[in-house]
Tab-separated table of C-alpha atoms in Angstrom:
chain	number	residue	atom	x	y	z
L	385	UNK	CA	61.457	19.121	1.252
L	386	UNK	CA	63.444	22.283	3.239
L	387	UNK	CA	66.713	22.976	3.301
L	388	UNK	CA	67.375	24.157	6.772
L	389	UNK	CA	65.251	25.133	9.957
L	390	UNK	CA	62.803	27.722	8.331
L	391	UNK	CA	63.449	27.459	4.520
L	392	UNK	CA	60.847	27.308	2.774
L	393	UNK	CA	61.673	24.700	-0.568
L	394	UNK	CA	60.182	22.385	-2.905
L	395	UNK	CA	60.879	18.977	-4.114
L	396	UNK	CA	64.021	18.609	-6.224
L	397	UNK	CA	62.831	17.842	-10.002
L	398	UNK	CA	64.484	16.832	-12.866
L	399	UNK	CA	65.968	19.779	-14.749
L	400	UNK	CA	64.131	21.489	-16.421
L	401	UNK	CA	60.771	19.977	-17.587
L	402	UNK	CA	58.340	18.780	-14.105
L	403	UNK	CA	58.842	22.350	-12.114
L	404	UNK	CA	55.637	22.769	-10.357
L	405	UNK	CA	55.903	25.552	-7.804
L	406	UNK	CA	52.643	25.229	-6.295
L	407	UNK	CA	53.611	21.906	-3.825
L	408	UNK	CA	54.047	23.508	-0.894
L	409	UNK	CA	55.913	21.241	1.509
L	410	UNK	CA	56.309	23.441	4.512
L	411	UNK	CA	55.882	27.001	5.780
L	412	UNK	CA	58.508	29.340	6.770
L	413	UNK	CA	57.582	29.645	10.385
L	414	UNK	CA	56.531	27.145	12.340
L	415	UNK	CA	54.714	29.974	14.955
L	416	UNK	CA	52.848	31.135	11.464
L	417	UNK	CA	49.186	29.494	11.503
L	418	UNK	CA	48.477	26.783	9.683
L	419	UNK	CA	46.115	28.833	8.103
L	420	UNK	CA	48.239	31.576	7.007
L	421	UNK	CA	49.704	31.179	3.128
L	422	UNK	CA	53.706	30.614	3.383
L	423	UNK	CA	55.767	34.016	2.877
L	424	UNK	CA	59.152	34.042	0.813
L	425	UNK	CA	61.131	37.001	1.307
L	426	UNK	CA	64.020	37.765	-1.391
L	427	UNK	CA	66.376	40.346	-2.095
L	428	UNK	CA	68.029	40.794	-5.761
L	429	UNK	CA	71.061	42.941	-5.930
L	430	UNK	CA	70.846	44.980	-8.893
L	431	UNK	CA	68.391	46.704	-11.311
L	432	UNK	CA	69.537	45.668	-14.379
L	433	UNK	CA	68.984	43.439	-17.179
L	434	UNK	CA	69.690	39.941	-15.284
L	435	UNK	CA	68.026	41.845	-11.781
L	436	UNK	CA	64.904	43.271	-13.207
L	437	UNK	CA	64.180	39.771	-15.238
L	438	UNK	CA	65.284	37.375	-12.059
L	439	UNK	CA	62.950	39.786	-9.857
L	440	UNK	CA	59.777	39.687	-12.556
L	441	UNK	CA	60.224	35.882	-12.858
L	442	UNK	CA	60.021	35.361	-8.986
L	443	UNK	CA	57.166	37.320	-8.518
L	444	UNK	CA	55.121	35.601	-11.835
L	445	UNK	CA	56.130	32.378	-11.091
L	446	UNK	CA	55.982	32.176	-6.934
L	447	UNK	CA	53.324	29.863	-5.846
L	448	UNK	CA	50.123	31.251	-6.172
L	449	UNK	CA	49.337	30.734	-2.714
L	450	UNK	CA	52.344	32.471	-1.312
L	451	UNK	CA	52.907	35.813	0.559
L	452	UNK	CA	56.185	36.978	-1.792
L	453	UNK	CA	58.288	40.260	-1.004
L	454	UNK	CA	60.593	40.941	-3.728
L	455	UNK	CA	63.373	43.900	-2.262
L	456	UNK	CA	65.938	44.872	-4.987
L	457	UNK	CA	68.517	47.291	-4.538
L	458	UNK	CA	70.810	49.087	-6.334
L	459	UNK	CA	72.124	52.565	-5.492
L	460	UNK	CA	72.148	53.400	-8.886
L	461	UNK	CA	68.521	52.789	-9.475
L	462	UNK	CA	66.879	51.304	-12.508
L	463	UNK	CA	69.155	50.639	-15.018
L	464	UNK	CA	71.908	52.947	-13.851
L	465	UNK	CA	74.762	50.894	-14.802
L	466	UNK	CA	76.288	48.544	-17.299
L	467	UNK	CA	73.017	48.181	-18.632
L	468	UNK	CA	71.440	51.248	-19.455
L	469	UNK	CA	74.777	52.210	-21.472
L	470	UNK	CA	74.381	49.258	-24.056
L	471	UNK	CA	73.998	49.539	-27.017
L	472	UNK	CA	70.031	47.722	-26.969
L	473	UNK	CA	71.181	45.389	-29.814
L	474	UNK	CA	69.389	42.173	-29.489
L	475	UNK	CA	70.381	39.337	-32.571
L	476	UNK	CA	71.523	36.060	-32.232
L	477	UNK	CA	75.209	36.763	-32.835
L	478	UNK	CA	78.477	36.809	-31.055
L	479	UNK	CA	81.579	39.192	-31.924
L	480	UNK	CA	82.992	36.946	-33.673
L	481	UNK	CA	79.914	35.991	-36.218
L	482	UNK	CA	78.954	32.727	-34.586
L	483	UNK	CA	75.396	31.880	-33.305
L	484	UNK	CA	75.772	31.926	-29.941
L	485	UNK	CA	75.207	28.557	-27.376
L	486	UNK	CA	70.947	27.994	-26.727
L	487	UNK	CA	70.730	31.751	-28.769
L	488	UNK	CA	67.017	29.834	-29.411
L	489	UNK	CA	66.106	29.830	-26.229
L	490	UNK	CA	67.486	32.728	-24.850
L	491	UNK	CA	66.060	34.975	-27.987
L	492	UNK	CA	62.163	33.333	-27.060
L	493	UNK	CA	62.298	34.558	-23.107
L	494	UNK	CA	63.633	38.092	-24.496
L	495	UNK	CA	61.001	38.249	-27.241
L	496	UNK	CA	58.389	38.011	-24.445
L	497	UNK	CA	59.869	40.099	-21.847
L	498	UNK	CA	60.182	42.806	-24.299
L	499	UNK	CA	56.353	42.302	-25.422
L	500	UNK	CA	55.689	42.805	-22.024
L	501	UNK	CA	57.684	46.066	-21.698
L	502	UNK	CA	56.522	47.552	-24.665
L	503	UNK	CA	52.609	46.931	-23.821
L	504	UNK	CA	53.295	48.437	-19.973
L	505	UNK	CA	55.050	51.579	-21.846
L	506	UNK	CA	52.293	52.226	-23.579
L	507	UNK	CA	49.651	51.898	-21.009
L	508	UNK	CA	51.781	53.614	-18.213
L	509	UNK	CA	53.964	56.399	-19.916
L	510	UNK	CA	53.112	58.874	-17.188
L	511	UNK	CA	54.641	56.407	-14.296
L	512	UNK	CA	57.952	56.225	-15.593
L	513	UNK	CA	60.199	56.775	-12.754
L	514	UNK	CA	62.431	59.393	-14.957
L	515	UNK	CA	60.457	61.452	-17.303
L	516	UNK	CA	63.370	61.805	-19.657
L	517	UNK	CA	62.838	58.814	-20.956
L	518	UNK	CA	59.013	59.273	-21.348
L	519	UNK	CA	59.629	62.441	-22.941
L	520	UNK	CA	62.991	60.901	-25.383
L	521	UNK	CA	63.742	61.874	-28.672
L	522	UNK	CA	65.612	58.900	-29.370
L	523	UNK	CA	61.884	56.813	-31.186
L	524	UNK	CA	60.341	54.319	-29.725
L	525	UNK	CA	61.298	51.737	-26.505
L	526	UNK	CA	61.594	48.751	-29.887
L	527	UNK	CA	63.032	49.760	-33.521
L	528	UNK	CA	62.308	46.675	-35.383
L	529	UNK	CA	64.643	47.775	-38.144
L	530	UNK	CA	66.597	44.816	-38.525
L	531	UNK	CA	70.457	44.471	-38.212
L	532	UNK	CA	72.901	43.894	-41.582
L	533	UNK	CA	76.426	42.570	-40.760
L	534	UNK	CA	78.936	42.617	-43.618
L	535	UNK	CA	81.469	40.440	-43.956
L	536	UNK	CA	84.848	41.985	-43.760
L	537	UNK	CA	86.943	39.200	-45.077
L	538	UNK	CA	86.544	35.492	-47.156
L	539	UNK	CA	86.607	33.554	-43.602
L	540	UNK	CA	84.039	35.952	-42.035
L	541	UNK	CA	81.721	35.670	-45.402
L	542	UNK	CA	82.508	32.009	-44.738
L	543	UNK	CA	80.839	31.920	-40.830
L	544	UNK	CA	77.998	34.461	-42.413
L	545	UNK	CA	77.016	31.922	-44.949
L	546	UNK	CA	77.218	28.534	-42.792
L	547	UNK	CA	75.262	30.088	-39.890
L	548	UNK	CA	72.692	31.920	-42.651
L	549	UNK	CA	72.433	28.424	-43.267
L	550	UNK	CA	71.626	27.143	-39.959
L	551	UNK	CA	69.751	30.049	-38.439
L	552	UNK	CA	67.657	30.304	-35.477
L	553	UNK	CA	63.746	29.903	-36.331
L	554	UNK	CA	62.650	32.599	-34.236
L	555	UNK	CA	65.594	34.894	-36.045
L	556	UNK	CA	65.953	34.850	-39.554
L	557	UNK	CA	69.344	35.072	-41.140
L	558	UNK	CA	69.367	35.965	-44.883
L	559	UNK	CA	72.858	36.112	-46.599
L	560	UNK	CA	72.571	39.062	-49.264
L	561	UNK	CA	75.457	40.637	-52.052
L	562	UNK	CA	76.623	43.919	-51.938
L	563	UNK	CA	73.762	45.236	-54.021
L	564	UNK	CA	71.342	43.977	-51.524
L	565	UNK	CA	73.485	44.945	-48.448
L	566	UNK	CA	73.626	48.742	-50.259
L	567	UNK	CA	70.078	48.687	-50.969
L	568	UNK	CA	68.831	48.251	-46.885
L	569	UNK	CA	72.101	50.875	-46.499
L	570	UNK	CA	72.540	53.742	-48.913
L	571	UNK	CA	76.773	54.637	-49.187
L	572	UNK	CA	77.269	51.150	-47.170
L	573	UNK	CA	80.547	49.566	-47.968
L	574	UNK	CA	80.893	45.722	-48.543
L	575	UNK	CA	84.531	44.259	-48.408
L	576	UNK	CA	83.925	41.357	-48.958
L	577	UNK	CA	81.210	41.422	-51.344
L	578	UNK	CA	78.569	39.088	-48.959
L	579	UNK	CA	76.724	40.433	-45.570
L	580	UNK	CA	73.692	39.115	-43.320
L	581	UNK	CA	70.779	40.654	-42.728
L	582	UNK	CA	68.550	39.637	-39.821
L	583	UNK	CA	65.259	41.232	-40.049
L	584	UNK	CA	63.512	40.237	-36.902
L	585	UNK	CA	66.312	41.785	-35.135
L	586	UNK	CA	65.731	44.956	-32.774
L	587	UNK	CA	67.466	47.920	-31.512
L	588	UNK	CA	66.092	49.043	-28.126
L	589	UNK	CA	66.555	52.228	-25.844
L	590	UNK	CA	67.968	49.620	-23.081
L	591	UNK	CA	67.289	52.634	-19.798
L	592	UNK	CA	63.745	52.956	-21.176
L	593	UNK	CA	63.112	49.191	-21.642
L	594	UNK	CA	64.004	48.430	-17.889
L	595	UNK	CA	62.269	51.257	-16.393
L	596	UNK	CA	59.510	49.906	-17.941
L	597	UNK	CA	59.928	46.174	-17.127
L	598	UNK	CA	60.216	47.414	-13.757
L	599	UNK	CA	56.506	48.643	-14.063
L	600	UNK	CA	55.909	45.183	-15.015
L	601	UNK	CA	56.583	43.985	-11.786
L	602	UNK	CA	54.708	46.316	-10.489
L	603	UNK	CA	51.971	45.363	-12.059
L	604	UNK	CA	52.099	41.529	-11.434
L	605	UNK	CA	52.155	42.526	-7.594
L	606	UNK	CA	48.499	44.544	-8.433
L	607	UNK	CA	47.264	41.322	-9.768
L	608	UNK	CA	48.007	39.556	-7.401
L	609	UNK	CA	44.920	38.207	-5.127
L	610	UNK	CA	45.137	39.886	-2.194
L	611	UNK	CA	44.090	37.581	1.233
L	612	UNK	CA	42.703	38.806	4.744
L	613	UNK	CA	46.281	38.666	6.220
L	614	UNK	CA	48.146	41.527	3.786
L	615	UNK	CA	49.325	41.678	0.422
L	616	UNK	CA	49.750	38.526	-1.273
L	617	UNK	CA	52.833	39.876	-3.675
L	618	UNK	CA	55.117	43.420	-3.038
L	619	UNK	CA	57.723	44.904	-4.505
L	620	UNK	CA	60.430	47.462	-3.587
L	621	UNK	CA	63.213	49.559	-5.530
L	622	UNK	CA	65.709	50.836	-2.701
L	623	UNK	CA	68.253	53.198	-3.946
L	624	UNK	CA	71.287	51.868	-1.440
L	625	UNK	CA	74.453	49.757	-2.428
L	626	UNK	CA	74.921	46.526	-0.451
L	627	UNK	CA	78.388	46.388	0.107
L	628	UNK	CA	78.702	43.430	2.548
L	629	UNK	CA	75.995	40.160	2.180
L	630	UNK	CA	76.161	40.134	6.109
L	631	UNK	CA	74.177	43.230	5.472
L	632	UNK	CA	70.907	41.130	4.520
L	633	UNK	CA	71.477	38.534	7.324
L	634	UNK	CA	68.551	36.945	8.883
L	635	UNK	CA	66.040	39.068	6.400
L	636	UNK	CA	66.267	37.159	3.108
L	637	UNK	CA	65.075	33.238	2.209
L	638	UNK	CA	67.164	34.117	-0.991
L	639	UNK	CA	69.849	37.073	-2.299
L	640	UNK	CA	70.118	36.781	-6.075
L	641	UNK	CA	73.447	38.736	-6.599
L	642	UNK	CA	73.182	40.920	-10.032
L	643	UNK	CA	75.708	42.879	-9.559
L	644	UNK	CA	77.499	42.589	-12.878
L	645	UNK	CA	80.995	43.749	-12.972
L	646	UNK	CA	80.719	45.200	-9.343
L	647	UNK	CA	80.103	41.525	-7.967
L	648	UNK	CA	83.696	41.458	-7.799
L	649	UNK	CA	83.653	43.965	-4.931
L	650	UNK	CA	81.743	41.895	-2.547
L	651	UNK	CA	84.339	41.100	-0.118
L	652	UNK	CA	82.608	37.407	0.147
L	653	UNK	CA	83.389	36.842	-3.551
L	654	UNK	CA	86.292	39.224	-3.910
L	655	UNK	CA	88.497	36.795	-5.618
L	656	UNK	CA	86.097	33.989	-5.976
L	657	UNK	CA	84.734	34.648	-9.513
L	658	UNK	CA	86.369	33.900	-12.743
L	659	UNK	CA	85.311	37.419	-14.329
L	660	UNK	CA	87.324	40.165	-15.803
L	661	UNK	CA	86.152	43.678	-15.802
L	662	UNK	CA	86.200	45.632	-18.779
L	663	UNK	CA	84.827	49.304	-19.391
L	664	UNK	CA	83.194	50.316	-22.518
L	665	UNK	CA	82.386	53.948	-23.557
L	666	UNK	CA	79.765	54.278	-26.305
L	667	UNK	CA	79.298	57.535	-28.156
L	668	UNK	CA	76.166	59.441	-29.136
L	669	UNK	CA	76.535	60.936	-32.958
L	670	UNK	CA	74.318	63.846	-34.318
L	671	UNK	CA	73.724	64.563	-38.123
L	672	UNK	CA	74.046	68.217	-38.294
L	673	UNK	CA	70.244	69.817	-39.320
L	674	UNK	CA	72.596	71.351	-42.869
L	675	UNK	CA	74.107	67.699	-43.185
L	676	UNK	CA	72.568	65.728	-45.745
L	677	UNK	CA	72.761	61.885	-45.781
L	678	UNK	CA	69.910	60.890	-43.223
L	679	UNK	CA	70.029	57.411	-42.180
L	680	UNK	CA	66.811	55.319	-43.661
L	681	UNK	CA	63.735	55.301	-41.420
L	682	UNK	CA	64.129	51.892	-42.305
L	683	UNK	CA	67.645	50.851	-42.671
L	684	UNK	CA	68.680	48.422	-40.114
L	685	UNK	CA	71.679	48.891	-37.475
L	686	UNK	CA	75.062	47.898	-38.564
L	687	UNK	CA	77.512	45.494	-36.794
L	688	UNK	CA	80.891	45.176	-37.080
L	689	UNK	CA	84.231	46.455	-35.402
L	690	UNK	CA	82.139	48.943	-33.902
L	691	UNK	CA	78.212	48.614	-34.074
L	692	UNK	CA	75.938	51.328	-35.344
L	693	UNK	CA	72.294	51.325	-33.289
L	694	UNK	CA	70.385	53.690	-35.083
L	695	UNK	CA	67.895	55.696	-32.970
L	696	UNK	CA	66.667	57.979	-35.811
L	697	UNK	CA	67.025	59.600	-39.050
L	698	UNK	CA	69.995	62.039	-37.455
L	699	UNK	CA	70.513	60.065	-34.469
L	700	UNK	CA	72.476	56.632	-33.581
L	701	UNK	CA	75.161	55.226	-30.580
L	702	UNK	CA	78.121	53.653	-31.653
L	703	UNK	CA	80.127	51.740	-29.728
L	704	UNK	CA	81.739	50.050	-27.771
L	705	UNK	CA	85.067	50.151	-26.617
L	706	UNK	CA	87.040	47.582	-24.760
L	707	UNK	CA	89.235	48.726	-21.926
L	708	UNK	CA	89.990	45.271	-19.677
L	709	UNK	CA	90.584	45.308	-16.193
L	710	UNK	CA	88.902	48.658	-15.576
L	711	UNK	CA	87.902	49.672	-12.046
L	712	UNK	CA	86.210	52.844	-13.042
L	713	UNK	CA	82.817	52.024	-12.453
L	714	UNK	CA	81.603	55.549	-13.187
L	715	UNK	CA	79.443	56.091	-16.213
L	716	UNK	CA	80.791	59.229	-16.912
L	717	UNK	CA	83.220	60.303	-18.971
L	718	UNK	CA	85.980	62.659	-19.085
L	719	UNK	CA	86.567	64.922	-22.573
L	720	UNK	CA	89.761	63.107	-22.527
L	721	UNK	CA	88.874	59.299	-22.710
L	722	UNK	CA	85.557	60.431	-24.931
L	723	UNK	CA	88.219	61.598	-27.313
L	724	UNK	CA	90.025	58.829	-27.210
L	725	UNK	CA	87.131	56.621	-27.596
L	726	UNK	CA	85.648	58.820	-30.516
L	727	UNK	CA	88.336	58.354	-32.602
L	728	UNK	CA	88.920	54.455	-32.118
L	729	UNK	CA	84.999	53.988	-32.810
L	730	UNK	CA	84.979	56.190	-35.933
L	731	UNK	CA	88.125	54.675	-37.686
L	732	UNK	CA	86.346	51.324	-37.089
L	733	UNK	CA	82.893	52.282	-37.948
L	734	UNK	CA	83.939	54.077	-41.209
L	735	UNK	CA	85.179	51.157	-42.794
L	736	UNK	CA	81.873	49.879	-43.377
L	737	UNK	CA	79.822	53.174	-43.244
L	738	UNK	CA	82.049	55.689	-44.150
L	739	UNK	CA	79.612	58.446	-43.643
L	740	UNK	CA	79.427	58.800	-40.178
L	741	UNK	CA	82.603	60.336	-40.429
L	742	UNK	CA	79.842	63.327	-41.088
L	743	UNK	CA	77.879	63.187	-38.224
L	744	UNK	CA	79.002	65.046	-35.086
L	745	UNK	CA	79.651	64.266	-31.312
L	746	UNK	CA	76.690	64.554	-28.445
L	747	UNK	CA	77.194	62.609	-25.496
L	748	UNK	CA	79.179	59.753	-24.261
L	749	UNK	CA	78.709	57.285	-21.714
L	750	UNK	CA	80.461	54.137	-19.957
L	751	UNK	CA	79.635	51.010	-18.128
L	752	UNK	CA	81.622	47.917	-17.071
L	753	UNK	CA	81.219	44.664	-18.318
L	754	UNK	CA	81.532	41.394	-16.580
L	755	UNK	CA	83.291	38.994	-18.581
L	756	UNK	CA	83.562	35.413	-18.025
L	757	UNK	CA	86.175	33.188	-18.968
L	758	UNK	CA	86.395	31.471	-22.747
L	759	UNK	CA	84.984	28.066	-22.954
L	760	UNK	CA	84.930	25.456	-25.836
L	761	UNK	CA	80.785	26.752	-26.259
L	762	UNK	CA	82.139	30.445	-26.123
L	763	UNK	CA	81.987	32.677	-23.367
L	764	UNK	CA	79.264	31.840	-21.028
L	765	UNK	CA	77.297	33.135	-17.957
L	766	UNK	CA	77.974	32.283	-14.434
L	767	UNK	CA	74.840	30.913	-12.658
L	768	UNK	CA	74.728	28.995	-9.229
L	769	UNK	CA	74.124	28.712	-5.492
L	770	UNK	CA	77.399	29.938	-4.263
L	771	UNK	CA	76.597	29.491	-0.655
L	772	UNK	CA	79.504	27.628	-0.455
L	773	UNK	CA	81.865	29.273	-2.533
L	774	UNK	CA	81.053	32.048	0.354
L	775	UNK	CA	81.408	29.826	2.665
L	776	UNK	CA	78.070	30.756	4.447
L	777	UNK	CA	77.041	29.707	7.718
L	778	UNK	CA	73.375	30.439	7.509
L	779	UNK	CA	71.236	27.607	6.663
L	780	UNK	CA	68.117	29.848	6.414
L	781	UNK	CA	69.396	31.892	3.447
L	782	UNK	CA	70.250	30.560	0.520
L	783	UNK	CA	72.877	32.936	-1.776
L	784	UNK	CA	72.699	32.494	-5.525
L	785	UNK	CA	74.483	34.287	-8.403
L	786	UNK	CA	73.914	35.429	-11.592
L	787	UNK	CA	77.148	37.198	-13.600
L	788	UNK	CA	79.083	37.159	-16.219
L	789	UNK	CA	76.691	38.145	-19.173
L	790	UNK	CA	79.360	40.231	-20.825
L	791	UNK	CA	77.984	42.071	-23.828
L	792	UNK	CA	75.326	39.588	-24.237
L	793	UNK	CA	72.851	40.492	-20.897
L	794	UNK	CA	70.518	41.733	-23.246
L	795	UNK	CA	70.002	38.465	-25.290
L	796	UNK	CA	70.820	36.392	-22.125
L	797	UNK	CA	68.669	37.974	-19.554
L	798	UNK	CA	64.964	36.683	-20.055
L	799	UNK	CA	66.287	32.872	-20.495
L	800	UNK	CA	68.529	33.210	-17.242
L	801	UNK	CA	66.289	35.421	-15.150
L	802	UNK	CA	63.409	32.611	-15.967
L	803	UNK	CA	65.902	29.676	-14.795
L	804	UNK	CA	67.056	31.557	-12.115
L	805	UNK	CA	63.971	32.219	-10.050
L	806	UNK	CA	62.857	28.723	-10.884
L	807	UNK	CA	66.281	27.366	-9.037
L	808	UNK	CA	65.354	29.830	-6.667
L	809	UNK	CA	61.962	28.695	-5.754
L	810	UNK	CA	62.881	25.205	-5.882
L	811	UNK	CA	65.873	25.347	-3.597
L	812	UNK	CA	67.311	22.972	-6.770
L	813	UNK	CA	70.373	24.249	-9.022
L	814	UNK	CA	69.333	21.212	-11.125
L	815	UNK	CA	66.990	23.965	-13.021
L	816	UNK	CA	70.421	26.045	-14.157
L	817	UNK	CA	72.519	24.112	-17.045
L	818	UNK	CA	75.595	22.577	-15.953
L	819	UNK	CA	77.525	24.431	-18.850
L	820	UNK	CA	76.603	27.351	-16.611
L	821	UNK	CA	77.356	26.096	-13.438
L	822	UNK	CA	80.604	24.007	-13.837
L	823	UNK	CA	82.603	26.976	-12.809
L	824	UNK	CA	82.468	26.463	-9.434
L	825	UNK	CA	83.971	22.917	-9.544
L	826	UNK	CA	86.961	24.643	-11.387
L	827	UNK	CA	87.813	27.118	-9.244
């Protein structure tokens, strides 16, 4: 049923298993003709991980019968922030070497958003909005090299071997010695004798990856049946920065607010969100063309104090620093702090690759994180309508946010973008776990 004069909803279902978005139950304007399809309108604020997968979700899974207008906006422009820094890790694995809460389902909805990515690279190179990435050095959009964590101490060999035990069965965890561990990593150093290796986990080239999911929406709107009215599915990228919601007033059935860390500057939720910001600068290392020592076409990345994503023989990020309650939003980075950050990363890095002391500096880059608060499952997202923690007026617009996916947006994204535009569509939060939405009642 609607919500409001001019909302167009559906009937509230039980979380999460009897969504059927193609009950239509009213039409967004009662002047519309009867025989005119229902049109949804909705804006998503930001263009990276959690944006781009809410916005693909809402446009796959709109009714079929609906005129849908998808508008997302971020002045930065596809994958310009937090996102496009990461490192483009994606395992199963918090810092601190537990399997993280639903890591099964969140690691399924990535698997296939990525599948879709890669295939759309492939067929559409030449439409990449920025032909640097088309034309990158740094391999392919997906290096399925695997990832190899050693254990740097008896408790962390302990965690290693009890979640080896219990892995995911979409991402297997093998626990392997020190000669195995040095085998997948040449010079690789063991402390505690004991490391995992998770072969079916990826690197990615995280800028490349969402320029191309963003063709991916693209290409759902072209196959999309088109009806004698107009287009039955659009999409828009508009390079602005919302800086008020009032902004979108009257123009939006739903805003999805993806902000990330810079959610925090909306004056309606300035104050309102449990999150702490934290920058991160990750570093781009070179092996010198003299330099022997190239990494393994094959060797997997390396986690630990400071991860290692491997790019290519003489080329991997590390990262990533942790500087809490940053305000610097910019992802650029002054000689000073890359300094700074260069020399915390390498100390930490060395201790399990000592090597990369060898390599040399490129590049560095920085985004801000959005943390949430600690929780007895770990640290977990923030989803939810938040229409009243905004205390909005307007019945016709409904506001709903998605934040808080720390250093995990890459693992969390497909999952919560999927749940997301379901909520969305429905008009029902009952689609969103509570685990994820119980921050509100604690405010």
């Amino acid at each position: 049923m609607g919500l409001g004069n001019g909302v167009l909803c559906y009937p509230k279902l039980n979380y999460p298993y009897q969504w059927n978005p193609h009950i239509r139950s009213s039409i967004r304007s009662s002047s519309s003709s009867s025989l005119q399809p229902p049109s949804l309108r909705y804006a998503v604020l930001g263009a990276g991980f959690a944006g781009l997968s809410v916005a693909w979700h809402l446009l796959k899974h709109s009714p079929k019968d609906a005129r849908v207008c998808v508008d997302i906006y971020d002045e930065l422009g596809i994958g310009g922030g937090a996102s496009g820094v990461s490192g483009g890790l994606l395992h199963p694995y918090s810092p601190k070497a537990k399997l993280l809460w639903r890591g099964a389902e969140c690691w399924k909805e990535c698997q296939k958003l990525l599948n879709i990515a890669e295939t759309i690279e492939h067929m559409r190179t030449s439409d990449l909005v920025d032909q640097d990435l088309a034309n990158s050095s740094e391999g392919p959009l997906i290096q399925r090299r695997g990832i190899l964590r050693p254990a740097t101490d008896m408790k962390n060999a302990d965690t290693l071997k009890e979640n080896a035990q219990n892995c995911l069965g979409s991402c297997r965890i093998e626990l392997i010695d020190k000669d195995g561990a040095q085998t997948l990593v040449p010079n690789l150093f063991v402390p505690s004798n004991s490391a995992v290796y998770m072969p079916q986990a990826v690197n990615i080239n995280p800028k490349r990856y969402l320029q191309a999911l963003f063709l991916a929406c693209q290409d759902l709107v072209k196959e999309s049946p088109r009806s004698r009215y107009e287009e039955e599915k659009v999409v828009h990228l508009h390079k602005k920065s919302i800086t008020n919601l009032s902004e979108l007033s009257g123009e939006y059935d739903a805003v999805i607010i993806c902000l990330g860390a810079k959610a925090v500057m909306l004056p309606e939720l300035s104050g309102k969100l449990p999150l702490r910001t934290c920058r991160g600068v990750v570093t781009h290392l070179q092996l010198p063309s003299d330099a022997r020592g190239e990494y393994g076409d094959h060797s997997p990345s390396i986690l630990s104090d400071a991860w290692l994503a491997v790019q290519g023989p003489r080329n991997v990020v590390m990262g990533s620093t942790w500087d809490w309650g940053s305000r610097n939003f910019s992802s650029s980075v002054s000689t000073e702090e890359a300094s700074t950050a260069l020399d915390e990363l390498i100390l930490k890095a060395s201790t399990v690759y000592p090597c990369i002391r060898n390599w040399v500096f490129t590049r560095a880059r920085a985004g801000v994180r959005a943390m949430p608060p600690l929780t007895p499952l770990g640290s977990l997202p923030l989803l939810g309508c938040v229409n009243d923690t905004i205390s909005c007026q307007n019945v016709e617009c409904r506001y709903w946010f998605v934040g808080g996916l720390g250093s995990r947006g890459l693992l969390y994204h497909g999952w919560l973008g999927k749940l997301t535009a379901q909520a969305v569509i429905s008009c029902n939060e009952d689609f969103l776990p509570r685990e994820l939405t119980s921050w509100k009642k604690l405010k």
